[in-house]
Short mmCIF file of C-alpha atoms in Angstrom, two decimals:
data_model
loop_
_atom_site.label_atom_id
_atom_site.label_comp_id
_atom_site.label_asym_id
_atom_site.label_seq_id
_atom_site.Cartn_x
_atom_site.Cartn_y
_atom_site.Cartn_z
CA UNK A 1 107.74 113.47 85.65
CA UNK A 2 111.46 113.05 84.94
CA UNK A 3 112.19 115.39 87.86
CA UNK A 4 110.61 112.80 90.18
CA UNK A 5 113.10 110.19 89.01
CA UNK A 6 116.05 112.56 89.41
CA UNK A 7 114.97 113.68 92.88
CA UNK A 8 114.47 110.04 93.83
CA UNK A 9 117.96 109.11 92.61
CA UNK A 10 119.49 111.92 94.66
CA UNK A 11 117.42 110.95 97.70
CA UNK A 12 118.38 107.28 97.43
CA UNK A 13 122.03 108.23 96.99
CA UNK A 14 121.95 110.36 100.16
CA UNK A 15 120.15 107.70 102.18
CA UNK A 16 122.68 105.06 101.20
CA UNK A 17 125.83 107.10 101.68
CA UNK A 18 124.76 108.40 105.10
CA UNK A 19 122.78 105.31 106.19
CA UNK A 20 119.90 107.59 107.18
CA UNK A 21 117.89 104.86 108.90
CA UNK A 22 114.71 105.44 110.92
CA UNK A 23 114.72 101.96 112.48
CA UNK A 24 118.16 102.13 114.09
CA UNK A 25 117.78 105.85 114.75
CA UNK A 26 114.53 105.51 116.71
CA UNK A 27 115.78 102.36 118.44
CA UNK A 28 119.01 104.04 119.57
CA UNK A 29 117.06 107.04 120.83
CA UNK A 30 115.38 104.89 123.46
CA UNK A 31 117.80 102.07 124.22
CA UNK A 32 121.06 104.02 124.00
CA UNK A 33 119.73 107.51 124.81
CA UNK A 34 121.49 108.54 121.61
CA UNK A 35 119.88 111.59 120.00
CA UNK A 36 122.23 111.69 117.00
CA UNK A 37 119.64 110.51 114.48
CA UNK A 38 116.91 112.65 116.04
CA UNK A 39 119.18 115.67 115.62
CA UNK A 40 119.81 114.79 111.98
CA UNK A 41 116.07 114.34 111.40
CA UNK A 42 115.33 117.74 112.94
CA UNK A 43 117.98 119.34 110.71
CA UNK A 44 116.18 118.04 107.61
CA UNK A 45 112.77 119.00 109.04
CA UNK A 46 113.91 122.52 110.03
CA UNK A 47 115.33 123.29 106.60
CA UNK A 48 112.15 122.06 104.94
CA UNK A 49 110.01 124.07 107.36
CA UNK A 50 111.77 127.30 106.46
CA UNK A 51 111.60 126.45 102.77
CA UNK A 52 107.96 125.37 102.78
CA UNK A 53 106.58 128.43 104.53
CA UNK A 54 108.79 130.80 102.51
CA UNK A 55 107.57 129.25 99.26
CA UNK A 56 103.99 129.30 100.54
CA UNK A 57 104.30 133.00 101.37
CA UNK A 58 105.21 133.67 97.73
CA UNK A 59 102.36 131.49 96.50
CA UNK A 60 104.65 128.90 94.94
CA UNK A 61 103.33 125.91 96.90
CA UNK A 62 100.18 125.09 98.85
CA UNK A 63 100.51 123.83 102.42
CA UNK A 64 98.02 120.99 103.07
CA UNK A 65 95.35 121.48 105.72
CA UNK A 66 93.79 118.16 106.66
CA UNK A 67 91.64 117.18 109.62
CA UNK A 68 93.10 114.74 112.11
CA UNK A 69 91.77 111.17 112.40
CA UNK A 70 92.98 110.59 115.95
CA UNK A 71 92.20 106.89 116.35
CA UNK A 72 93.59 105.97 112.93
CA UNK A 73 96.76 107.99 113.52
CA UNK A 74 97.42 106.46 116.93
CA UNK A 75 96.79 102.89 115.81
CA UNK A 76 98.50 103.31 112.45
CA UNK A 77 101.64 104.86 113.88
CA UNK A 78 101.95 102.15 116.51
CA UNK A 79 101.44 99.41 113.92
CA UNK A 80 103.90 100.95 111.47
CA UNK A 81 106.59 101.33 114.15
CA UNK A 82 106.26 97.69 115.17
CA UNK A 83 106.22 96.57 111.54
CA UNK A 84 109.39 98.39 110.58
CA UNK A 85 111.28 96.60 113.38
CA UNK A 86 110.12 93.23 112.03
CA UNK A 87 111.09 94.34 108.51
CA UNK A 88 114.33 95.92 109.75
CA UNK A 89 113.50 98.87 107.50
CA UNK A 90 110.84 101.50 107.07
CA UNK A 91 109.18 102.12 103.70
CA UNK A 92 111.97 104.39 102.41
CA UNK A 93 114.52 102.03 103.92
CA UNK A 94 112.97 99.13 102.02
CA UNK A 95 113.54 100.95 98.73
CA UNK A 96 117.12 101.99 99.41
CA UNK A 97 118.11 98.73 101.16
CA UNK A 98 116.81 96.84 98.14
CA UNK A 99 119.20 98.91 96.05
CA UNK A 100 122.02 97.71 98.31
CA UNK A 101 121.16 94.07 97.52
CA UNK A 102 119.29 93.10 100.71
CA UNK A 103 116.69 90.53 99.66
CA UNK A 104 115.05 90.74 103.07
CA UNK A 105 114.21 94.38 102.37
CA UNK A 106 112.95 93.40 98.91
CA UNK A 107 110.51 90.97 100.55
CA UNK A 108 109.32 93.63 102.99
CA UNK A 109 108.99 96.14 100.13
CA UNK A 110 106.82 93.85 98.03
CA UNK A 111 104.55 93.04 100.98
CA UNK A 112 104.33 96.71 101.98
CA UNK A 113 103.49 97.87 98.45
CA UNK A 114 100.89 95.13 97.91
CA UNK A 115 99.23 95.91 101.24
CA UNK A 116 99.19 99.65 100.52
CA UNK A 117 97.61 98.96 97.12
CA UNK A 118 94.97 96.78 98.82
CA UNK A 119 94.11 99.63 101.22
CA UNK A 120 93.87 102.16 98.38
CA UNK A 121 91.83 100.32 95.75
CA UNK A 122 91.67 96.71 96.87
CA UNK A 123 90.14 94.37 99.41
CA UNK A 124 91.29 96.34 102.48
CA UNK A 125 89.83 99.65 101.33
CA UNK A 126 86.37 99.03 102.81
CA UNK A 127 87.98 98.24 106.16
CA UNK A 128 90.45 101.15 106.25
CA UNK A 129 88.21 103.96 104.96
CA UNK A 130 85.64 104.01 107.81
CA UNK A 131 88.45 104.31 110.38
CA UNK A 132 90.33 107.03 108.49
CA UNK A 133 87.13 109.05 107.97
CA UNK A 134 86.55 109.40 111.72
CA UNK A 135 88.17 112.85 111.83
CA UNK A 136 88.23 115.70 114.32
CA UNK A 137 88.21 119.46 113.59
CA UNK A 138 91.89 119.62 114.63
CA UNK A 139 94.07 120.94 111.79
CA UNK A 140 97.71 122.00 111.54
CA UNK A 141 99.25 123.01 114.85
CA UNK A 142 99.69 126.72 114.08
CA UNK A 143 96.08 126.95 112.90
CA UNK A 144 94.86 125.26 116.07
CA UNK A 145 96.88 127.66 118.23
CA UNK A 146 95.99 130.65 116.08
CA UNK A 147 99.61 131.77 115.67
CA UNK A 148 102.00 132.38 112.79
CA UNK A 149 103.76 129.24 111.55
CA UNK A 150 107.01 131.20 111.70
CA UNK A 151 106.84 131.14 115.51
CA UNK A 152 106.89 127.35 115.48
CA UNK A 153 109.54 127.33 112.78
CA UNK A 154 111.78 129.61 114.85
CA UNK A 155 111.30 127.39 117.91
CA UNK A 156 112.12 124.30 115.85
CA UNK A 157 115.29 125.91 114.48
CA UNK A 158 116.45 126.92 117.96
CA UNK A 159 115.96 123.39 119.31
CA UNK A 160 117.73 121.93 116.28
CA UNK A 161 120.71 124.27 116.63
CA UNK A 162 120.99 123.42 120.34
CA UNK A 163 120.94 119.67 119.68
CA UNK A 164 123.41 119.99 116.80
CA UNK A 165 125.91 121.96 118.89
CA UNK A 166 125.50 119.46 121.72
CA UNK A 167 126.12 116.51 119.37
CA UNK A 168 129.22 118.14 117.89
CA UNK A 169 130.63 118.84 121.35
CA UNK A 170 129.63 115.44 122.77
CA UNK A 171 129.92 112.92 119.91
CA UNK A 172 128.45 109.50 120.61
CA UNK A 173 130.06 106.25 119.54
CA UNK A 174 128.86 104.90 116.22
CA UNK A 175 129.71 101.36 115.08
CA UNK A 176 132.03 101.40 112.05
CA UNK A 177 130.66 100.31 108.70
CA UNK A 178 132.03 97.19 107.07
CA UNK A 179 135.25 97.98 105.16
CA UNK A 180 134.73 97.97 101.40
CA UNK A 181 136.72 98.48 98.22
CA UNK A 182 135.10 101.34 96.27
CA UNK A 183 135.06 101.22 92.48
CA UNK A 184 136.01 104.89 92.45
CA UNK A 185 138.89 105.91 94.74
CA UNK A 186 137.31 109.15 95.89
CA UNK A 187 136.36 110.34 99.41
CA UNK A 188 132.72 110.60 98.27
CA UNK A 189 132.64 106.82 97.88
CA UNK A 190 135.49 105.62 100.08
CA UNK A 191 134.06 107.12 103.27
CA UNK A 192 130.56 107.27 104.75
CA UNK A 193 129.00 110.70 104.62
CA UNK A 194 128.50 112.85 107.69
CA UNK A 195 124.95 112.30 108.93
CA UNK A 196 124.29 115.96 109.72
CA UNK A 197 125.58 117.22 106.36
CA UNK A 198 123.50 114.56 104.61
CA UNK A 199 120.43 115.58 106.62
CA UNK A 200 120.91 119.19 105.54
CA UNK A 201 121.12 118.08 101.90
CA UNK A 202 118.00 115.96 102.36
CA UNK A 203 116.20 119.01 103.71
CA UNK A 204 117.19 121.15 100.73
CA UNK A 205 116.25 118.32 98.37
CA UNK A 206 112.87 118.05 100.11
CA UNK A 207 112.10 121.69 99.36
CA UNK A 208 113.09 121.22 95.70
CA UNK A 209 110.99 118.05 95.56
CA UNK A 210 107.85 119.91 96.63
CA UNK A 211 108.37 122.68 94.06
CA UNK A 212 108.95 120.24 91.22
CA UNK A 213 106.12 117.97 92.32
CA UNK A 214 103.74 120.93 92.54
CA UNK A 215 104.38 121.66 88.87
CA UNK A 216 102.88 118.29 87.97
CA UNK A 217 99.74 118.89 90.04
CA UNK A 218 100.92 116.90 93.07
CA UNK A 219 100.94 119.27 96.05
CA UNK A 220 103.47 117.52 98.30
CA UNK A 221 107.15 116.73 98.70
CA UNK A 222 108.75 113.40 99.54
CA UNK A 223 106.26 110.52 99.72
CA UNK A 224 106.69 106.76 99.82
CA UNK A 225 103.50 104.94 100.84
CA UNK A 226 101.00 105.96 98.14
CA UNK A 227 103.63 106.00 95.36
CA UNK A 228 104.61 102.44 96.36
CA UNK A 229 100.95 101.45 96.00
CA UNK A 230 100.76 103.28 92.67
CA UNK A 231 103.69 101.26 91.34
CA UNK A 232 101.76 98.04 92.04
CA UNK A 233 98.53 99.47 90.64
CA UNK A 234 100.25 100.49 87.41
CA UNK A 235 101.76 97.02 86.99
CA UNK A 236 98.36 95.40 87.55
CA UNK A 237 96.04 97.54 85.43
CA UNK A 238 98.40 99.65 83.30
CA UNK A 239 96.54 102.91 83.95
CA UNK A 240 98.94 105.78 83.32
CA UNK A 241 97.49 107.87 86.16
CA UNK A 242 99.40 105.60 88.51
CA UNK A 243 102.68 106.31 86.71
CA UNK A 244 103.12 109.74 88.26
CA UNK A 245 105.77 111.93 89.88
CA UNK A 246 105.64 109.94 93.11
CA UNK A 247 106.03 106.61 91.31
CA UNK A 248 109.11 107.82 89.50
CA UNK A 249 110.41 109.17 92.81
CA UNK A 250 110.33 105.82 94.65
CA UNK A 251 111.83 104.00 91.68
CA UNK A 252 114.59 106.61 91.69
CA UNK A 253 115.36 105.88 95.35
CA UNK A 254 116.24 102.27 94.55
CA UNK A 255 118.28 103.32 91.51
CA UNK A 256 120.16 106.02 93.42
CA UNK A 257 120.95 103.63 96.26
CA UNK A 258 122.15 101.00 93.80
CA UNK A 259 124.47 103.48 92.10
CA UNK A 260 125.87 104.61 95.45
CA UNK A 261 126.29 101.07 96.78
CA UNK A 262 128.02 99.84 93.61
CA UNK A 263 130.41 102.77 93.38
CA UNK A 264 131.30 102.52 97.08
CA UNK A 265 131.73 98.75 96.96
CA UNK A 266 128.86 98.21 99.41
CA UNK A 267 126.50 96.38 97.08
CA UNK A 268 126.12 92.76 98.14
CA UNK A 269 123.33 90.24 97.64
CA UNK A 270 122.36 89.13 101.14
CA UNK A 271 119.67 86.56 101.84
CA UNK A 272 117.96 86.43 105.26
CA UNK A 273 117.71 83.25 107.28
CA UNK A 274 114.52 81.26 106.60
CA UNK A 275 113.10 82.09 110.04
CA UNK A 276 113.54 85.80 109.33
CA UNK A 277 111.55 85.72 106.07
CA UNK A 278 108.24 85.47 107.95
CA UNK A 279 109.25 88.52 109.99
CA UNK A 280 109.89 90.49 106.82
CA UNK A 281 106.53 89.47 105.37
CA UNK A 282 104.67 90.28 108.59
CA UNK A 283 106.52 93.57 108.96
CA UNK A 284 105.75 94.64 105.41
CA UNK A 285 102.03 93.95 105.84
CA UNK A 286 101.96 95.75 109.20
CA UNK A 287 103.72 98.78 107.72
CA UNK A 288 101.24 98.87 104.84
CA UNK A 289 98.19 98.87 107.10
CA UNK A 290 99.87 101.27 109.52
CA UNK A 291 100.77 103.75 106.77
CA UNK A 292 97.23 103.63 105.37
CA UNK A 293 95.79 104.44 108.81
CA UNK A 294 98.37 107.05 109.83
CA UNK A 295 98.35 108.91 106.52
CA UNK A 296 101.81 107.80 105.45
CA UNK A 297 105.13 106.32 106.52
CA UNK A 298 108.09 107.81 108.36
CA UNK A 299 109.11 109.92 105.37
CA UNK A 300 105.63 111.37 104.85
CA UNK A 301 104.91 111.94 108.53
CA UNK A 302 108.24 112.29 110.33
CA UNK A 303 110.23 114.02 107.59
CA UNK A 304 107.66 116.13 105.68
CA UNK A 305 104.41 116.58 107.63
CA UNK A 306 106.31 117.62 110.75
CA UNK A 307 107.95 120.38 108.72
CA UNK A 308 104.62 122.13 108.11
CA UNK A 309 103.47 121.28 111.66
CA UNK A 310 100.74 118.81 110.89
CA UNK A 311 99.21 117.31 114.03
CA UNK A 312 99.10 113.98 112.24
CA UNK A 313 102.77 114.18 111.36
CA UNK A 314 103.96 114.81 114.91
CA UNK A 315 101.46 112.47 116.58
CA UNK A 316 102.13 109.58 114.21
CA UNK A 317 105.89 110.08 114.64
CA UNK A 318 105.50 109.70 118.40
CA UNK A 319 103.43 106.54 117.95
CA UNK A 320 105.90 105.12 115.40
CA UNK A 321 108.67 105.58 117.96
CA UNK A 322 106.62 103.86 120.66
CA UNK A 323 105.77 100.99 118.32
CA UNK A 324 109.43 100.66 117.39
CA UNK A 325 110.51 100.59 121.03
CA UNK A 326 107.88 98.06 122.07
CA UNK A 327 108.68 95.65 119.24
CA UNK A 328 112.42 96.10 119.77
CA UNK A 329 111.94 95.03 123.38
CA UNK A 330 110.35 91.81 122.10
CA UNK A 331 112.57 91.16 119.07
CA UNK A 332 116.29 91.28 119.68
CA UNK A 333 118.12 93.57 117.20
CA UNK A 334 120.43 90.68 116.19
CA UNK A 335 117.41 88.88 114.74
CA UNK A 336 116.78 91.63 112.20
CA UNK A 337 120.09 92.35 110.52
CA UNK A 338 119.52 91.35 106.88
#
């Protein structure tokens, strides 16, 4: 279980130093036609894809094969995307932004975790389950097409390399981060990390996470939604089955982000305006329901499930983007800064 905490600390550290943010990344993809974050995401996904299928070939991990609940995935992804704009963070972002001192993210995190717990074992379970159980025979993409997963992996790598080369040759403007005074005068803390290098490290870490998680009986890599619910469930009833690898992982994200933010001088307690608190609450609840319907959050679907070519992962990612774009068109970005 300790490996979950250590992987979480490393993941939170990477997220904070690189500001690997799904909300701004997906928003910029549409409104600025900026594919920088998408390229970084595909770097992490491609590395995991190669690692996952290589490890599976040697029998070291088991690739999930789950049927697709189309309606739940479409509705859940759309709801999650809209909710993360209101929260100004996704589920992973809520954990690492909390470590930076953003109380608005803490509010969204609490509401998200409580809602997820309610959908797992609480009052919302009877409402969510019938929708999620309406599945189709559709499985992972390579199984549906009847081809080797390595064909899709090779295609993914080629697209990723093309986008990476394009981004390097045609860099897009990125707003500078607020100047800080790091506690340690070292380039690792004085300067923000390169997004593409950080994405590559996240990909490698994701492969290691799956291997270490598999050893505890949990056949998956990074995961935020269910572990967040488990943290609440453990606090409420004290059952040790909820204090698992995933729970330690999400707690480690906040700790790793806190360490990074403190050492880089970026930790600061920031309180949202009163009118923004309701947005954070609403966004957290929407993300919780959306993640329960779509089978996970952006990390589960967009970062991990896409790597083993789950239909649900790719479809929910598309719907999360659409939900993000629609809500961003309604809510001005300046309203969701803290």
